[in-house]
Tab-separated table of C-alpha atoms in Angstrom:
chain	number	residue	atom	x	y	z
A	100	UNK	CA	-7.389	-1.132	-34.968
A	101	UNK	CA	-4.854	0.279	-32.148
A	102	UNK	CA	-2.020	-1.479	-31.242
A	103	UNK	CA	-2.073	-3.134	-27.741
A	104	UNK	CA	-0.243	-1.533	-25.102
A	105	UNK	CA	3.259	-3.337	-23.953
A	106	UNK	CA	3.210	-4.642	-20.964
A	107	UNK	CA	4.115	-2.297	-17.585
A	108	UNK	CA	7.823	-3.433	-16.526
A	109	UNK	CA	7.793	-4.098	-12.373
A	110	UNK	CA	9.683	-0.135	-11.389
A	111	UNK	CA	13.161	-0.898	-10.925
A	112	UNK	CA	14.341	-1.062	-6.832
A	113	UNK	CA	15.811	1.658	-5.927
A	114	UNK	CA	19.791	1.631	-5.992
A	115	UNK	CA	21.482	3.376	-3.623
A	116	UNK	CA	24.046	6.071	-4.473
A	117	UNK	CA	27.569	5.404	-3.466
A	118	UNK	CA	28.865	6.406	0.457
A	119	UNK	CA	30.898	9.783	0.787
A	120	UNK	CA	33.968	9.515	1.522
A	121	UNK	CA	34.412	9.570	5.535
A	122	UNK	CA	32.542	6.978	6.969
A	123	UNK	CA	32.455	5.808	10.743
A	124	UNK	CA	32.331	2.359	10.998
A	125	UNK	CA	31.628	1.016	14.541
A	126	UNK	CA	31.221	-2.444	15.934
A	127	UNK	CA	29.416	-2.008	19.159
A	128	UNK	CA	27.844	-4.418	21.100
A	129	UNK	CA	24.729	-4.229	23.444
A	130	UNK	CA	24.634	-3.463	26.745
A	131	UNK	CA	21.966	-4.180	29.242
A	132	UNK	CA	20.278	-0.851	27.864
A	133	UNK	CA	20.968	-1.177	24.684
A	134	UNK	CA	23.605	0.260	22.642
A	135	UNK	CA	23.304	3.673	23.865
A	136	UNK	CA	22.895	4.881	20.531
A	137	UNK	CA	19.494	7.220	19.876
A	138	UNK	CA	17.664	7.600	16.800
A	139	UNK	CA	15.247	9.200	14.902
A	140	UNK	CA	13.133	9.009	11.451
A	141	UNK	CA	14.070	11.335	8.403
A	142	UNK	CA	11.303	14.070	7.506
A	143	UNK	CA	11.349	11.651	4.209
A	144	UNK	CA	9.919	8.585	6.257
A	145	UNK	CA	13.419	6.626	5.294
A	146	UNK	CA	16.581	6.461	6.817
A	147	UNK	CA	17.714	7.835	10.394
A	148	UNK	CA	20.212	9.952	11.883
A	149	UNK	CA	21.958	9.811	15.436
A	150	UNK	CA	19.804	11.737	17.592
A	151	UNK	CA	21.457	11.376	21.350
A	152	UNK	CA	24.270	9.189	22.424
A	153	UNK	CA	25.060	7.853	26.210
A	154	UNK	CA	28.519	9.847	27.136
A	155	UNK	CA	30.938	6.982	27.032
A	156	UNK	CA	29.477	4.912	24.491
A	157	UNK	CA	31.187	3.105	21.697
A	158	UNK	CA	29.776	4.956	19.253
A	159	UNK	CA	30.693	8.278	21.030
A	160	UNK	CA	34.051	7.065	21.223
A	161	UNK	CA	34.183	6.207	17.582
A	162	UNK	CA	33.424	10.240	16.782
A	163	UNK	CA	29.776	9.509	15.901
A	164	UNK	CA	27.714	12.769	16.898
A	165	UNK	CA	24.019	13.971	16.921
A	166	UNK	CA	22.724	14.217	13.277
A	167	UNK	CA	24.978	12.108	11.801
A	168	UNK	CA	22.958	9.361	9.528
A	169	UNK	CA	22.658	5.777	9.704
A	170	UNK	CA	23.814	4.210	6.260
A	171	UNK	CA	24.676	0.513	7.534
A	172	UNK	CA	24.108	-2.377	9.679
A	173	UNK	CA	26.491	-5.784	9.175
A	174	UNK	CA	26.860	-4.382	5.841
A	175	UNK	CA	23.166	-4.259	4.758
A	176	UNK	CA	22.262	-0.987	3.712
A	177	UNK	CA	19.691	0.867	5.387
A	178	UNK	CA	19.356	4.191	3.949
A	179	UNK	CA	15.709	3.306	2.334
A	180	UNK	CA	14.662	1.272	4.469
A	181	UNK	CA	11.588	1.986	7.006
A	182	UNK	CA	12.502	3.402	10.218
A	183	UNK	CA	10.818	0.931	12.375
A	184	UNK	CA	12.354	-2.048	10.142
A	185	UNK	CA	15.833	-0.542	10.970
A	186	UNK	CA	15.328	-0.497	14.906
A	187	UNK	CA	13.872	-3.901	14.374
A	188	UNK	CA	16.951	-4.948	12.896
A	189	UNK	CA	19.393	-3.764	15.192
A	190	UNK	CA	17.594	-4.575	18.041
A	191	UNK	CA	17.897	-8.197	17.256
A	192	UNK	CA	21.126	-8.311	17.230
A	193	UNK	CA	24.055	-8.573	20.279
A	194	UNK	CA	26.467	-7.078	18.661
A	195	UNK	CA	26.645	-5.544	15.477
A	196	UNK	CA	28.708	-3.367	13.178
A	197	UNK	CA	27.130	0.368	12.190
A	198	UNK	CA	27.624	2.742	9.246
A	199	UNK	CA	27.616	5.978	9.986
A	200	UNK	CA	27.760	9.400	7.583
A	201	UNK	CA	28.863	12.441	8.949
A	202	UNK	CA	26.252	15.263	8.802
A	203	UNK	CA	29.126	17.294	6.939
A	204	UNK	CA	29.158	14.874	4.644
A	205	UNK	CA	25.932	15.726	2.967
């Protein structure tokens, strides 16, 4: 008579590596169009990066350019979490601090 099987363990979530070195950290607050920061979706469905940014902006300001990626908002980390729950999130709030990681970082 065969053994019975162990129970499946639930997968373990997924842990985020460490941030590079060189983050931008900006605390920016919304405007009456928003925060004049642009994004879009990673080929890998999670995550974004900076895709267009008003001229002036606080972000701008704070170096943050095209491409860079989105690791952080109010500390919560974003990098696997679904596009559309990011914008969600930000969107929500007033003001807010961002995460960014240079594209030369990775």
């Amino acid at each position: 008579m065969a053994a019975a099987a162990a129970p499946m363990a639930d997968a373990a979530p997924r842990e985020p590596p460490p941030l590079p070195a060189g983050v931008i950290n900006v605390w920016i607050n919304q405007g009456q169009t928003g925060y004049g920061i642009y994004f879009k979706q990673l080929p890998t469905g999670d995550g974004m990066i900076v895709s267009k940014l008003d001229a002036g902006s606080e972000a701008q300001k704070a170096g943050v350019q095209p491409g860079d990626h989105l690791v952080m908002v109010d500390d919560v980390d974003v990098r696997y979490e679904p596009h559309q729950e990011t914008l969600n999130r930000v969107r929500r709030l007033k003001a807010c601090k961002m995460t960014f990681v240079p594209t030369s970082s990775f």
